[in-house]
Coordinates of C-alpha atoms in Angstrom, one line a residue:
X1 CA 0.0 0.0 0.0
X2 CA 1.1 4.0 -0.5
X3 CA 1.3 4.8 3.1
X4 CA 1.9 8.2 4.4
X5 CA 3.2 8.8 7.6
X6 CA 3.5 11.6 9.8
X7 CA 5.9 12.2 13.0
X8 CA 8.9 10.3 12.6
X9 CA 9.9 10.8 16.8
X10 CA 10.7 7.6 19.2
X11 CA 8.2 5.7 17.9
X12 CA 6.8 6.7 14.7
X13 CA 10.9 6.2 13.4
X14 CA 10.6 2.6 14.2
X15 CA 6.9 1.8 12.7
X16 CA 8.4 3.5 9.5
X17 CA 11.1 0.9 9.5
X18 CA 8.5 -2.1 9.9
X19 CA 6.1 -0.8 7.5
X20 CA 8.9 -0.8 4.6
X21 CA 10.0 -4.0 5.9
X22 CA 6.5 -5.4 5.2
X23 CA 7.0 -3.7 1.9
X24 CA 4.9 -1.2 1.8
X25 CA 5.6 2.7 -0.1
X26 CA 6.1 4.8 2.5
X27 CA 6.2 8.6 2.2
X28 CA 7.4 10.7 5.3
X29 CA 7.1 14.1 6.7
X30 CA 8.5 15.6 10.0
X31 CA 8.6 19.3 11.4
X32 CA 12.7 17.9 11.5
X33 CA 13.6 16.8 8.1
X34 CA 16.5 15.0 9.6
X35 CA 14.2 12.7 11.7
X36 CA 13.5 11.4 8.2
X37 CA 17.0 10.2 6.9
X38 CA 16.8 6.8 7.7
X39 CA 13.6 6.1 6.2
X40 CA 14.6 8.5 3.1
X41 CA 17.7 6.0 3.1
X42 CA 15.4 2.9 2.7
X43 CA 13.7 4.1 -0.4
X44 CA 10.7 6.3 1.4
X45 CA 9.6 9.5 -0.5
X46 CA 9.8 13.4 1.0
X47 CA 6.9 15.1 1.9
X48 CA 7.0 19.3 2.3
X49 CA 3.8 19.3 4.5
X50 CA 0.9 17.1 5.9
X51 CA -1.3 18.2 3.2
X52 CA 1.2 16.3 0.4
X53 CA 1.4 13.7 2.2
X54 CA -1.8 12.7 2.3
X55 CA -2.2 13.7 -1.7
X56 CA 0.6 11.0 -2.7
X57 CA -0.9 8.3 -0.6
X58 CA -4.1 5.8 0.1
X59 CA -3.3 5.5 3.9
X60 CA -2.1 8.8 5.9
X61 CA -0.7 7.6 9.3
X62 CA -0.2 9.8 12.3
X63 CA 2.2 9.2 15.2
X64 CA 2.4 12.3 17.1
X65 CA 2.6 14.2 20.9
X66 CA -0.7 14.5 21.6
X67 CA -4.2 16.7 20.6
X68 CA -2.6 19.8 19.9
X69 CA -0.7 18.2 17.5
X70 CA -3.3 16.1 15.8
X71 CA -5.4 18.7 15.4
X72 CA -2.8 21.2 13.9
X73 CA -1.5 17.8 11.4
X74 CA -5.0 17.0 10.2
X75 CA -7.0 20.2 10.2
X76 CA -4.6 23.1 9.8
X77 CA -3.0 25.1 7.2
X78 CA -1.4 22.6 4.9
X79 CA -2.9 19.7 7.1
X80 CA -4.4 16.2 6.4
X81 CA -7.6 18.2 5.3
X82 CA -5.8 19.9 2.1
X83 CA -4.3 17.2 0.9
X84 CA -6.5 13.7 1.3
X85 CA -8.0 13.1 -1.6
X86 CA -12.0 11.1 -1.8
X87 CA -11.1 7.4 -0.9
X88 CA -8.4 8.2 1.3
X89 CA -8.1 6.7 4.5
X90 CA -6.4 8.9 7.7
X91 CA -5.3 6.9 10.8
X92 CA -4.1 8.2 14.2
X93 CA -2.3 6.2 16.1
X94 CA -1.0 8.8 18.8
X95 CA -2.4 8.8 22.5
X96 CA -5.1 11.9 21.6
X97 CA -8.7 12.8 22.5
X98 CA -11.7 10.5 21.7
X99 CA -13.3 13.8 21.2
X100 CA -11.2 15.2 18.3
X101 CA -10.7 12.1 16.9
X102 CA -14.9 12.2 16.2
X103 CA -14.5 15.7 15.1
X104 CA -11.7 14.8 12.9
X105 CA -13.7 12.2 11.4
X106 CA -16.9 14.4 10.5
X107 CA -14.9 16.8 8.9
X108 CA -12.6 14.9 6.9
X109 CA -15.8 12.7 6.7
X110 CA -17.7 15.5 4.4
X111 CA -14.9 15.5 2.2
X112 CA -15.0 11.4 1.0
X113 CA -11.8 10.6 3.7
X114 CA -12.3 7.9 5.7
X115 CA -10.9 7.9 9.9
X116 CA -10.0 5.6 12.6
X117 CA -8.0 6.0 15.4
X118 CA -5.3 2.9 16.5
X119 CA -3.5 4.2 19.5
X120 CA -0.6 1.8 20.1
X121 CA 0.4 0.2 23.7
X122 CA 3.7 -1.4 24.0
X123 CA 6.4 1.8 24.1
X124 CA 9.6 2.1 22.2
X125 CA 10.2 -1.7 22.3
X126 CA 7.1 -2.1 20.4
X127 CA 7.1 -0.4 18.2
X128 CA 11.0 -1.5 17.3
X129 CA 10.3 -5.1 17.4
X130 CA 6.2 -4.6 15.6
X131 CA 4.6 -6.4 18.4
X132 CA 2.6 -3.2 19.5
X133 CA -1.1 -3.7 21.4
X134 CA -3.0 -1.8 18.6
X135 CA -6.9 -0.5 19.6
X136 CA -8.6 0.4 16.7
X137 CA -12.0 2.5 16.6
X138 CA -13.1 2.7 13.1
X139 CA -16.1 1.5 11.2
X140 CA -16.3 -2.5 10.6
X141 CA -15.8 -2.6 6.9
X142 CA -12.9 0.2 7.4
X143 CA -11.1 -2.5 10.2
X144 CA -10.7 -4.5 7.2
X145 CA -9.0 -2.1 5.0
X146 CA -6.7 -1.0 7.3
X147 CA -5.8 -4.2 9.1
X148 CA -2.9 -5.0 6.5
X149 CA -1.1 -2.1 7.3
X150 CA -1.3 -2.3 10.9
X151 CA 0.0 -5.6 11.1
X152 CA 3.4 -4.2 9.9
X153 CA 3.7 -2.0 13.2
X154 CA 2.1 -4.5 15.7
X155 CA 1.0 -8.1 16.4
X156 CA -1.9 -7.7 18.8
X157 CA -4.8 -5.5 16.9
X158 CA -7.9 -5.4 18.4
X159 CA -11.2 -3.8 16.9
X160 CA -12.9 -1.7 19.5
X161 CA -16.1 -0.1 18.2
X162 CA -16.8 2.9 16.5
X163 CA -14.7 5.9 15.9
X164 CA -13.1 6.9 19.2
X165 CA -13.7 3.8 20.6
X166 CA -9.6 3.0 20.5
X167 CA -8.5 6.5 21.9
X168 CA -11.0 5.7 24.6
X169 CA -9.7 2.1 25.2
X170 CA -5.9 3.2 25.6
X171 CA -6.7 6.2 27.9
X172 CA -8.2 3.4 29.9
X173 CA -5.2 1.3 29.8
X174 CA -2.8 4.4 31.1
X175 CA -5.1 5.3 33.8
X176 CA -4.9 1.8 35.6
X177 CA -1.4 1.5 34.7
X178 CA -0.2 5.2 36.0
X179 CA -2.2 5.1 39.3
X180 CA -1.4 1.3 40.0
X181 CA 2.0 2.4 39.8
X182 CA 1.7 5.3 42.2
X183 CA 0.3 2.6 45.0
X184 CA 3.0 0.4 44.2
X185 CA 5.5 3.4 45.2
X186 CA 3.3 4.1 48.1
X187 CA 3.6 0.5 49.5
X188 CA 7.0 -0.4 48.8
X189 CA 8.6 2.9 50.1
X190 CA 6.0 1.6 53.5
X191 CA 7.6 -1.3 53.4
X192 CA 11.1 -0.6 52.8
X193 CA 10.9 2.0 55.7
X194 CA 9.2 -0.3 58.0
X195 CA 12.6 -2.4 57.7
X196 CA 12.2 -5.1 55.2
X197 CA 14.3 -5.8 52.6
X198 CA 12.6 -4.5 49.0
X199 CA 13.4 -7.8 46.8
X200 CA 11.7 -9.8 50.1
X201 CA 8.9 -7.7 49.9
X202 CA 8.4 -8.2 46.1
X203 CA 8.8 -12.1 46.5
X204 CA 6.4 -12.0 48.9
X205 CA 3.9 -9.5 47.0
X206 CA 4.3 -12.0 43.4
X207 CA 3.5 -15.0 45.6
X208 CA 0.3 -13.6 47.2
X209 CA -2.8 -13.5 45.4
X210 CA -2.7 -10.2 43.7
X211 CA 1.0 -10.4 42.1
X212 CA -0.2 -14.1 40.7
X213 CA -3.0 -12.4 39.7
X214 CA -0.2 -10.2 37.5
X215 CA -0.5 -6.7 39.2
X216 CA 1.6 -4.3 38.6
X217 CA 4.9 -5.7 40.2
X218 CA 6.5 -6.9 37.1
X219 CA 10.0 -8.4 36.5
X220 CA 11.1 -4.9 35.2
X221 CA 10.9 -3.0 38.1
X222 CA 14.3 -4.9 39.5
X223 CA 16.0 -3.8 35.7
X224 CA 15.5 -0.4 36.3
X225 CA 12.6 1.1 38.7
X226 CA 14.8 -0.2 41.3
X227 CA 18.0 0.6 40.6
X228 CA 17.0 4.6 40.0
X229 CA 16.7 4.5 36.4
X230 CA 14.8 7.3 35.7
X231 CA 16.9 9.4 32.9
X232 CA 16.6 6.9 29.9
X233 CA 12.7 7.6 29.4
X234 CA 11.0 4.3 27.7
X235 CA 7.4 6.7 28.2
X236 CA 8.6 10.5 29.3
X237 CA 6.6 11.4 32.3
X238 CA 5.3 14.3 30.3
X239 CA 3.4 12.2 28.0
X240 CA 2.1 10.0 31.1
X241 CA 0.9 13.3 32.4
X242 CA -0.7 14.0 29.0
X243 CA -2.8 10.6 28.6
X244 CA -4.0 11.1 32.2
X245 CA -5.2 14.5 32.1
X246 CA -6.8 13.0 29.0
X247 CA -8.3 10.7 31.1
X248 CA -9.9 12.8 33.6
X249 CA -11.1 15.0 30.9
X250 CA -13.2 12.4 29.6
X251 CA -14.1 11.7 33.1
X252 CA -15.4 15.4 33.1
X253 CA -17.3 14.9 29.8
X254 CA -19.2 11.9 31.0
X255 CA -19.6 12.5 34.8
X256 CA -17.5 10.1 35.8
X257 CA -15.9 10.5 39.4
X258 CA -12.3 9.6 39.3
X259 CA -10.9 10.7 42.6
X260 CA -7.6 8.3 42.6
X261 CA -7.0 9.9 38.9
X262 CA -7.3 13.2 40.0
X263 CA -4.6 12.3 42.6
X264 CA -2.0 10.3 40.5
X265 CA -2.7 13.7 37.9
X266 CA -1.5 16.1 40.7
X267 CA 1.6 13.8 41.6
X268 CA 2.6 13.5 38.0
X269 CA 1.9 18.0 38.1
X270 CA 4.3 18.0 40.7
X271 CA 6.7 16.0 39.1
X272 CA 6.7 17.8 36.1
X273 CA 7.2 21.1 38.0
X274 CA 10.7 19.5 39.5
X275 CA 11.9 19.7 35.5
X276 CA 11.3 16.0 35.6
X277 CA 8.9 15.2 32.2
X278 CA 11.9 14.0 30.4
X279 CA 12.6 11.3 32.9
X280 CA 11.0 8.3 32.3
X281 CA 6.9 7.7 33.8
X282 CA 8.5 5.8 36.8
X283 CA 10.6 8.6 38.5
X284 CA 6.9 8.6 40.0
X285 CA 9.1 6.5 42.5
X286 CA 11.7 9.1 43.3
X287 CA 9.0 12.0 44.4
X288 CA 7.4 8.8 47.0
X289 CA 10.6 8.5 47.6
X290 CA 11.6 11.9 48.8
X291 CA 7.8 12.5 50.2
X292 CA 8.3 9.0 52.3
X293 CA 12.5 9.9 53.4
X294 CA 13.3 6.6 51.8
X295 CA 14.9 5.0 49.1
X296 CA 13.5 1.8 47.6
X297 CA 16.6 -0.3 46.0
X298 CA 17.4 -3.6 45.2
X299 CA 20.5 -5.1 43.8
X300 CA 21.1 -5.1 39.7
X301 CA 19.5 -8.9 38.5
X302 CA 23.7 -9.3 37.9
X303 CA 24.2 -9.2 41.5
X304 CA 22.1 -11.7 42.9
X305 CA 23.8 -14.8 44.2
X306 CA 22.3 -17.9 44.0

């Protein structure tokens, strides 16, 4: 297929690469032409604006920050809108607003272009290796269409419903996943001050009946939320800030009370007013850390003795 794609950062890059590798056309745009050279490299055309690419191709794929960005890409001066042709068919795949997305869709809608929105879970690693979580809200027939070019950037696609129906599953998905991880921080900084050991308290949590049940106490957190790895950002803890305020919007929009949101949003504000939204989402930690006077640490997997 002709695929455009749009926003070539630490993820998009990577679903560029799979998408040739499934041997698709690619075309590419970027506000940084550079971000581009690697796919240019591999055979992928130049685009001068959103609006071109979406003229040279049947599929125009965004990858991008966040609403503001999706909104400016698809409906502003030389966006989406100025170049899809009738027939064409525009898919977001960024973390963005159920909202817009529906918005999006009506007014590219009126001019023959078809929309879904396929927000992708699975972070950098992902969307390197294509086996991204993919939640797709689009009309039935158009699931079909599309389904061959998602299967080059992911291995688990999952048809959600109608138009908005993906953004509205994977602002779900965040939500549990960034307040689950504040309790964690909360109950292992308890624990660690209360004088046990933080890899006893782990093998004790992943024994009990909610780490069997596969809470959020995964293997990882030894490679790197433990150790203090917080400045090589898999997910920047701006962006986690981003999805969840997205969240708790939509909680606005449909009455939905969300008090444990509203308090994991606040942490992440403060967080983000310590210069930290570079750092990756889990230097959540470090501020329970500092709140609690305690550090939560374990020895690198290496270290372990048998």
């Amino acid at each position: 297929m002709k695929i455009g794609f749009i926003g070539l950062g630490m993820m998009g890059h990577h679903m560029v690469a799979n998408l040739q590798k499934a041997g698709h056309d690619l075309v590419v745009y970027d506000v940084r032409r550079e971000a581009g050279e690697d796919a240019l490299g591999r055979g992928a055309g130049w685009a001068e604006t959103p609006a071109d690419a979406a003229r040279q191709s049947e599929i125009v794929m965004t990858s991008l920050p966040g609403p503001k960005e999706v909104e400016l890409v698809a409906l502003g001066e030389n966006g989406i809108l100025h170049g899809a042709q009738p027939g064409c068919i525009y898919v977001d795949v960024s973390t963005s607003s159920p909202t817009l997305i529906r918005r999006i869709h009506q007014v590219l809608g009126a001019r023959g272009v078809r929309v879904a929105d396929a927000p992708v879970s699975g972070g950098v690693v992902g969307a390197e290796e294509a086996s991204l979580q993919i939640m797709v809200g689009c009309d039935a027939d158009l699931y079909e269409q599309i389904k061959p070019a998602l299967s080059g950037i992911g291995d688990k696609i999952t048809y959600i419903g109608e138009v908005g129906a993906g953004e509205v599953a994977k602002l779900v998905h965040n939500q549990i996943a960034l307040v689950v991880q504040q309790v964690v921080a909360e109950a292992l900084t308890l624990g660690t001050k209360a004088g046990i050991q933080p890899e006893r308290l782990l093998e004790a949590i992943r024994g009990g009946a909610y780490g069997r049940s596969g809470g959020g106490v995964g293997p990882n957190m030894e490679k790197s939320t433990l150790q203090g790895d917080w400045d090589r950002p898999r997910f920047a803890l701006a962006l986690a800030r981003k999805d969840l305020g997205l969240a708790t919007d939509l909680a606005s929009e449909f009455g939905v009370p969300m008090p444990l949101a509203a308090v994991a949003e606040q942490a992440l504000i403060e967080c983000l007013n310590r210069g930290w939204g570079t750092k990756d989402m889990t230097a959540i930690f470090a501020l329970q850390e500092d709140r609690a006077h305690v550090q939560v640490r374990v020895p690198r997997p290496a270290e372990v003795s048998g």
